[in-house]
Amino acid sequence: MDLVLFSIGVVGNVISVLMFASPITTFWRIIQSRSTGDFEATPYVVTLLSSSFWVYYGVTKPDAFLVATVNGVGAVLEAIYVFLFLLYAKPPQRMKTAALVGGLDVGAFGAVFLVTWFGIHHESARISVIGTIGAFLNILMYGSPLAAVKTVINTKSVEFMPFFLSLFLFLNGGVWTAYAILAQDVFLGIPNGIGFFLGLIQLVIYMIYKNRKASRNSNETVEENQQPLI
């Protein structure tokens, strides 16, 4: 059982890293244009916060180092994405991003860390608090690409719903759900089970609309409101 659990965890690590790395092409465009355009930093700020909590969860809970390692990689990548936003965003957007980072990634995470580390002395209670917060943030992370579903349906085009991102979300949710079942970890199981289901919905919608062409007017509207997924 331990070998099976470890093997699933390793596979989950690989898929998760690919998922975290999926926005690299978006940020390469930002670097080349030296502007964030109409992209929003919120998904990356929230994912950085989520990854930070799961690193904390992984180092706090015994035998959860695979959770800590992959989210450590994710936190580093998301921190780079956020830094690039702060570097290339226009002043109003830069101030908004800085406020989000200060309030969520520094303030909220710091407050929870201090309260759970110094105020909660029972390890099981500490793990429960961290896991509950991490699960909630994970659901938000998995749900953020659903904003593109409405666009896909309205435009009948999957241009702004990358296939590989949806695929990695689906695979990531499935693998970590299997890991959670074997490890009997409800905090990993619930958000990743939901993520598996949401990823499946995105793949189904992608397959329905992949061969359809968007109208010109719809595309213009989408381009004006384009936002990143994760």
mmCIF file of C-alpha atoms in Angstrom:
data_model
loop_
_atom_site.group_PDB
_atom_site.id
_atom_site.type_symbol
_atom_site.label_atom_id
_atom_site.label_comp_id
_atom_site.label_asym_id
_atom_site.label_seq_id
_atom_site.Cartn_x
_atom_site.Cartn_y
_atom_site.Cartn_z
ATOM 1 C CA MET A 1 0.000 0.000 0.000
ATOM 2 C CA ASP A 2 2.828 2.407 0.897
ATOM 3 C CA LEU A 3 4.510 1.796 -2.458
ATOM 4 C CA VAL A 4 1.247 2.314 -4.355
ATOM 5 C CA LEU A 5 0.528 5.494 -2.398
ATOM 6 C CA PHE A 6 4.037 6.808 -3.018
ATOM 7 C CA SER A 7 3.828 6.002 -6.742
ATOM 8 C CA ILE A 8 0.491 7.797 -7.106
ATOM 9 C CA GLY A 9 1.943 10.750 -5.215
ATOM 10 C CA VAL A 10 4.923 10.943 -7.579
ATOM 11 C CA VAL A 11 2.624 10.862 -10.617
ATOM 12 C CA GLY A 12 0.515 13.558 -8.955
ATOM 13 C CA ASN A 13 3.637 15.668 -8.427
ATOM 14 C CA VAL A 14 4.538 15.483 -12.118
ATOM 15 C CA ILE A 15 1.027 16.406 -13.277
ATOM 16 C CA SER A 16 0.757 19.211 -10.727
ATOM 17 C CA VAL A 17 4.046 20.735 -11.864
ATOM 18 C CA LEU A 18 2.777 20.687 -15.459
ATOM 19 C CA MET A 19 -0.420 22.378 -14.298
ATOM 20 C CA PHE A 20 1.508 25.060 -12.395
ATOM 21 C CA ALA A 21 3.732 25.595 -15.425
ATOM 22 C CA SER A 22 0.844 25.979 -17.898
ATOM 23 C CA PRO A 23 0.728 29.835 -17.685
ATOM 24 C CA ILE A 24 4.366 30.133 -18.812
ATOM 25 C CA THR A 25 3.318 30.906 -22.401
ATOM 26 C CA THR A 26 1.034 33.682 -21.148
ATOM 27 C CA PHE A 27 3.846 35.277 -19.185
ATOM 28 C CA TRP A 28 6.260 34.925 -22.075
ATOM 29 C CA ARG A 29 3.819 37.070 -24.063
ATOM 30 C CA ILE A 30 3.746 39.575 -21.183
ATOM 31 C CA ILE A 31 7.554 39.732 -21.098
ATOM 32 C CA GLN A 32 7.780 40.212 -24.852
ATOM 33 C CA SER A 33 5.166 42.975 -24.886
ATOM 34 C CA ARG A 34 6.387 44.414 -21.549
ATOM 35 C CA SER A 35 2.756 44.820 -20.550
ATOM 36 C CA THR A 36 0.141 42.735 -18.726
ATOM 37 C CA GLY A 37 -2.588 44.198 -20.923
ATOM 38 C CA ASP A 38 -6.049 43.225 -19.661
ATOM 39 C CA PHE A 39 -4.847 40.150 -17.787
ATOM 40 C CA GLU A 40 -5.733 39.909 -14.097
ATOM 41 C CA ALA A 41 -3.335 38.917 -11.322
ATOM 42 C CA THR A 42 -6.012 37.560 -8.970
ATOM 43 C CA PRO A 43 -5.859 33.878 -10.081
ATOM 44 C CA TYR A 44 -2.082 33.809 -9.565
ATOM 45 C CA VAL A 45 -2.247 35.579 -6.199
ATOM 46 C CA VAL A 46 -4.894 33.108 -4.982
ATOM 47 C CA THR A 47 -2.983 30.092 -6.319
ATOM 48 C CA LEU A 48 0.181 31.351 -4.571
ATOM 49 C CA LEU A 49 -1.791 31.549 -1.331
ATOM 50 C CA SER A 50 -3.240 28.068 -1.877
ATOM 51 C CA SER A 51 0.175 26.569 -2.618
ATOM 52 C CA SER A 52 1.644 28.224 0.479
ATOM 53 C CA PHE A 53 -1.039 26.699 2.697
ATOM 54 C CA TRP A 54 -0.481 23.245 1.180
ATOM 55 C CA VAL A 55 3.266 23.521 1.794
ATOM 56 C CA TYR A 56 2.474 24.346 5.415
ATOM 57 C CA TYR A 57 0.013 21.445 5.534
ATOM 58 C CA GLY A 58 2.570 19.062 4.019
ATOM 59 C CA VAL A 59 5.327 19.906 6.489
ATOM 60 C CA THR A 60 2.895 19.822 9.438
ATOM 61 C CA LYS A 61 1.195 16.503 8.718
ATOM 62 C CA PRO A 62 3.335 13.368 9.080
ATOM 63 C CA ASP A 63 4.109 11.506 5.829
ATOM 64 C CA ALA A 64 2.732 14.296 3.628
ATOM 65 C CA PHE A 65 6.045 15.450 2.181
ATOM 66 C CA LEU A 66 4.881 14.788 -1.411
ATOM 67 C CA VAL A 67 2.156 17.391 -0.874
ATOM 68 C CA ALA A 68 4.746 19.843 0.414
ATOM 69 C CA THR A 69 7.258 19.302 -2.394
ATOM 70 C CA VAL A 70 4.920 19.815 -5.333
ATOM 71 C CA ASN A 71 3.258 22.831 -3.765
ATOM 72 C CA GLY A 72 6.688 24.234 -2.971
ATOM 73 C CA VAL A 73 7.419 24.162 -6.704
ATOM 74 C CA GLY A 74 3.997 25.661 -7.360
ATOM 75 C CA ALA A 75 4.556 28.460 -4.836
ATOM 76 C CA VAL A 76 7.877 29.376 -6.490
ATOM 77 C CA LEU A 77 6.307 29.475 -9.976
ATOM 78 C CA GLU A 78 3.287 31.473 -8.800
ATOM 79 C CA ALA A 79 5.597 33.920 -6.975
ATOM 80 C CA ILE A 80 7.458 34.452 -10.260
ATOM 81 C CA TYR A 81 4.171 35.071 -12.101
ATOM 82 C CA VAL A 82 3.081 37.597 -9.471
ATOM 83 C CA PHE A 83 6.476 39.320 -9.602
ATOM 84 C CA LEU A 84 6.160 39.678 -13.378
ATOM 85 C CA PHE A 85 2.727 41.222 -12.879
ATOM 86 C CA LEU A 86 4.163 43.746 -10.452
ATOM 87 C CA LEU A 87 6.982 44.463 -12.892
ATOM 88 C CA TYR A 88 4.964 44.951 -16.084
ATOM 89 C CA ALA A 89 1.523 46.095 -14.935
ATOM 90 C CA LYS A 90 0.370 49.691 -15.310
ATOM 91 C CA PRO A 91 0.450 51.718 -12.036
ATOM 92 C CA PRO A 92 -3.247 51.225 -11.089
ATOM 93 C CA GLN A 93 -3.072 47.491 -11.768
ATOM 94 C CA ARG A 94 0.313 47.256 -10.014
ATOM 95 C CA MET A 95 -1.120 48.890 -6.896
ATOM 96 C CA LYS A 96 -4.108 46.529 -6.956
ATOM 97 C CA THR A 97 -1.830 43.500 -7.316
ATOM 98 C CA ALA A 98 0.472 44.721 -4.542
ATOM 99 C CA ALA A 99 -2.542 45.187 -2.255
ATOM 100 C CA LEU A 100 -3.749 41.639 -2.998
ATOM 101 C CA VAL A 101 -0.308 40.174 -2.348
ATOM 102 C CA GLY A 102 0.062 42.127 0.876
ATOM 103 C CA GLY A 103 -3.417 41.298 2.106
ATOM 104 C CA LEU A 104 -3.603 37.631 1.075
ATOM 105 C CA ASP A 105 -0.192 36.092 0.481
ATOM 106 C CA VAL A 106 1.529 37.982 3.289
ATOM 107 C CA GLY A 107 -1.207 39.151 5.662
ATOM 108 C CA ALA A 108 -3.696 36.260 5.567
ATOM 109 C CA PHE A 109 -1.106 33.509 5.372
ATOM 110 C CA GLY A 110 1.036 35.137 8.062
ATOM 111 C CA ALA A 111 -1.943 35.530 10.395
ATOM 112 C CA VAL A 112 -3.061 31.916 9.978
ATOM 113 C CA PHE A 113 0.500 30.679 10.443
ATOM 114 C CA LEU A 114 0.976 32.636 13.670
ATOM 115 C CA VAL A 115 -2.406 31.597 15.090
ATOM 116 C CA THR A 116 -2.067 27.904 14.214
ATOM 117 C CA TRP A 117 1.600 27.598 15.153
ATOM 118 C CA PHE A 118 1.535 29.487 18.435
ATOM 119 C CA GLY A 119 -2.154 29.342 19.381
ATOM 120 C CA ILE A 120 -3.062 25.737 18.522
ATOM 121 C CA HIS A 121 -0.883 23.244 20.349
ATOM 122 C CA HIS A 122 -2.585 20.017 19.292
ATOM 123 C CA GLU A 123 -1.154 18.786 15.995
ATOM 124 C CA SER A 124 -4.413 17.214 14.821
ATOM 125 C CA ALA A 125 -6.357 20.448 15.376
ATOM 126 C CA ARG A 126 -3.657 22.454 13.609
ATOM 127 C CA ILE A 127 -3.755 20.093 10.618
ATOM 128 C CA SER A 128 -7.559 20.355 10.479
ATOM 129 C CA VAL A 129 -7.495 24.160 10.383
ATOM 130 C CA ILE A 130 -4.767 24.332 7.729
ATOM 131 C CA GLY A 131 -6.402 21.577 5.679
ATOM 132 C CA THR A 132 -9.817 23.239 5.739
ATOM 133 C CA ILE A 133 -8.425 26.556 4.516
ATOM 134 C CA GLY A 134 -6.292 24.809 1.889
ATOM 135 C CA ALA A 135 -9.281 22.800 0.638
ATOM 136 C CA PHE A 136 -11.379 25.957 0.237
ATOM 137 C CA LEU A 137 -8.605 27.720 -1.700
ATOM 138 C CA ASN A 138 -8.073 24.634 -3.851
ATOM 139 C CA ILE A 139 -11.727 24.655 -4.880
ATOM 140 C CA LEU A 140 -11.367 28.319 -5.881
ATOM 141 C CA MET A 141 -8.263 27.427 -7.902
ATOM 142 C CA TYR A 142 -10.023 24.597 -9.730
ATOM 143 C CA GLY A 143 -13.104 26.732 -10.343
ATOM 144 C CA SER A 144 -11.328 29.784 -11.762
ATOM 145 C CA PRO A 145 -11.064 28.418 -15.346
ATOM 146 C CA LEU A 146 -14.859 28.007 -15.430
ATOM 147 C CA ALA A 147 -15.044 31.725 -16.196
ATOM 148 C CA ALA A 148 -13.923 30.746 -19.701
ATOM 149 C CA VAL A 149 -16.816 28.293 -20.138
ATOM 150 C CA LYS A 150 -19.371 31.088 -20.579
ATOM 151 C CA THR A 151 -17.103 32.698 -23.161
ATOM 152 C CA VAL A 152 -16.759 29.401 -25.030
ATOM 153 C CA ILE A 153 -20.525 28.887 -25.138
ATOM 154 C CA ASN A 154 -21.220 32.478 -26.210
ATOM 155 C CA THR A 155 -18.542 32.581 -28.923
ATOM 156 C CA LYS A 156 -18.699 28.888 -29.853
ATOM 157 C CA SER A 157 -14.898 28.957 -29.830
ATOM 158 C CA VAL A 158 -12.335 27.326 -27.524
ATOM 159 C CA GLU A 159 -9.662 29.898 -28.384
ATOM 160 C CA PHE A 160 -9.527 31.184 -24.817
ATOM 161 C CA MET A 161 -9.906 27.799 -23.139
ATOM 162 C CA PRO A 162 -6.569 25.992 -23.596
ATOM 163 C CA PHE A 163 -6.975 22.239 -23.926
ATOM 164 C CA PHE A 164 -3.870 21.259 -21.966
ATOM 165 C CA LEU A 165 -4.801 23.384 -18.970
ATOM 166 C CA SER A 166 -8.215 21.696 -18.798
ATOM 167 C CA LEU A 167 -6.574 18.289 -19.289
ATOM 168 C CA PHE A 168 -4.030 18.849 -16.512
ATOM 169 C CA LEU A 169 -6.745 20.085 -14.141
ATOM 170 C CA PHE A 170 -8.738 16.923 -14.873
ATOM 171 C CA LEU A 171 -5.736 14.606 -14.423
ATOM 172 C CA ASN A 172 -4.463 16.464 -11.371
ATOM 173 C CA GLY A 173 -7.842 16.226 -9.651
ATOM 174 C CA GLY A 174 -8.168 12.526 -10.473
ATOM 175 C CA VAL A 175 -4.696 11.494 -9.326
ATOM 176 C CA TRP A 176 -4.800 13.438 -6.070
ATOM 177 C CA THR A 177 -8.322 12.147 -5.349
ATOM 178 C CA ALA A 178 -6.984 8.589 -5.673
ATOM 179 C CA TYR A 179 -4.065 9.529 -3.421
ATOM 180 C CA ALA A 180 -6.441 11.054 -0.858
ATOM 181 C CA ILE A 181 -8.649 7.934 -0.804
ATOM 182 C CA LEU A 182 -5.689 5.652 -0.150
ATOM 183 C CA ALA A 183 -4.216 8.059 2.411
ATOM 184 C CA GLN A 184 -7.669 8.625 3.956
ATOM 185 C CA ASP A 185 -7.135 12.374 3.729
ATOM 186 C CA VAL A 186 -10.454 14.213 3.465
ATOM 187 C CA PHE A 187 -8.781 17.618 3.068
ATOM 188 C CA LEU A 188 -7.081 16.456 -0.120
ATOM 189 C CA GLY A 189 -9.986 14.342 -1.301
ATOM 190 C CA ILE A 190 -12.840 16.862 -1.311
ATOM 191 C CA PRO A 191 -11.243 19.714 -3.313
ATOM 192 C CA ASN A 192 -9.494 17.391 -5.752
ATOM 193 C CA GLY A 193 -12.653 15.340 -6.259
ATOM 194 C CA ILE A 194 -14.468 18.574 -7.121
ATOM 195 C CA GLY A 195 -11.520 19.567 -9.327
ATOM 196 C CA PHE A 196 -11.734 16.244 -11.169
ATOM 197 C CA PHE A 197 -15.432 16.850 -11.870
ATOM 198 C CA LEU A 198 -14.889 20.481 -12.967
ATOM 199 C CA GLY A 199 -12.011 19.437 -15.207
ATOM 200 C CA LEU A 200 -14.260 16.819 -16.813
ATOM 201 C CA ILE A 201 -16.892 19.497 -17.529
ATOM 202 C CA GLN A 202 -14.271 21.681 -19.212
ATOM 203 C CA LEU A 203 -13.033 18.798 -21.370
ATOM 204 C CA VAL A 204 -16.578 17.926 -22.458
ATOM 205 C CA ILE A 205 -17.276 21.542 -23.415
ATOM 206 C CA TYR A 206 -13.953 21.709 -25.252
ATOM 207 C CA MET A 207 -14.823 18.616 -27.289
ATOM 208 C CA ILE A 208 -18.261 20.030 -28.124
ATOM 209 C CA TYR A 209 -16.963 23.359 -29.425
ATOM 210 C CA LYS A 210 -13.452 22.568 -30.664
ATOM 211 C CA ASN A 211 -14.424 22.382 -34.353
ATOM 212 C CA ARG A 212 -16.748 25.366 -34.356
ATOM 213 C CA LYS A 213 -15.786 28.830 -35.498
ATOM 214 C CA ALA A 214 -16.490 31.923 -33.490
ATOM 215 C CA SER A 215 -18.231 34.914 -34.974
ATOM 216 C CA ARG A 216 -16.097 37.991 -35.553
ATOM 217 C CA ASN A 217 -18.123 40.156 -33.183
ATOM 218 C CA SER A 218 -17.959 37.553 -30.445
ATOM 219 C CA ASN A 219 -14.205 37.276 -30.775
ATOM 220 C CA GLU A 220 -13.792 41.029 -30.505
ATOM 221 C CA THR A 221 -15.803 41.006 -27.316
ATOM 222 C CA VAL A 222 -13.747 38.173 -25.872
ATOM 223 C CA GLU A 223 -10.466 39.887 -26.686
ATOM 224 C CA GLU A 224 -11.607 42.979 -24.853
ATOM 225 C CA ASN A 225 -12.411 40.954 -21.746
ATOM 226 C CA GLN A 226 -9.726 38.286 -21.957
ATOM 227 C CA GLN A 227 -8.388 37.087 -18.635
ATOM 228 C CA PRO A 228 -5.962 34.306 -17.741
ATOM 229 C CA LEU A 229 -7.100 31.026 -16.357
ATOM 230 C CA ILE A 230 -4.543 29.830 -13.826
#
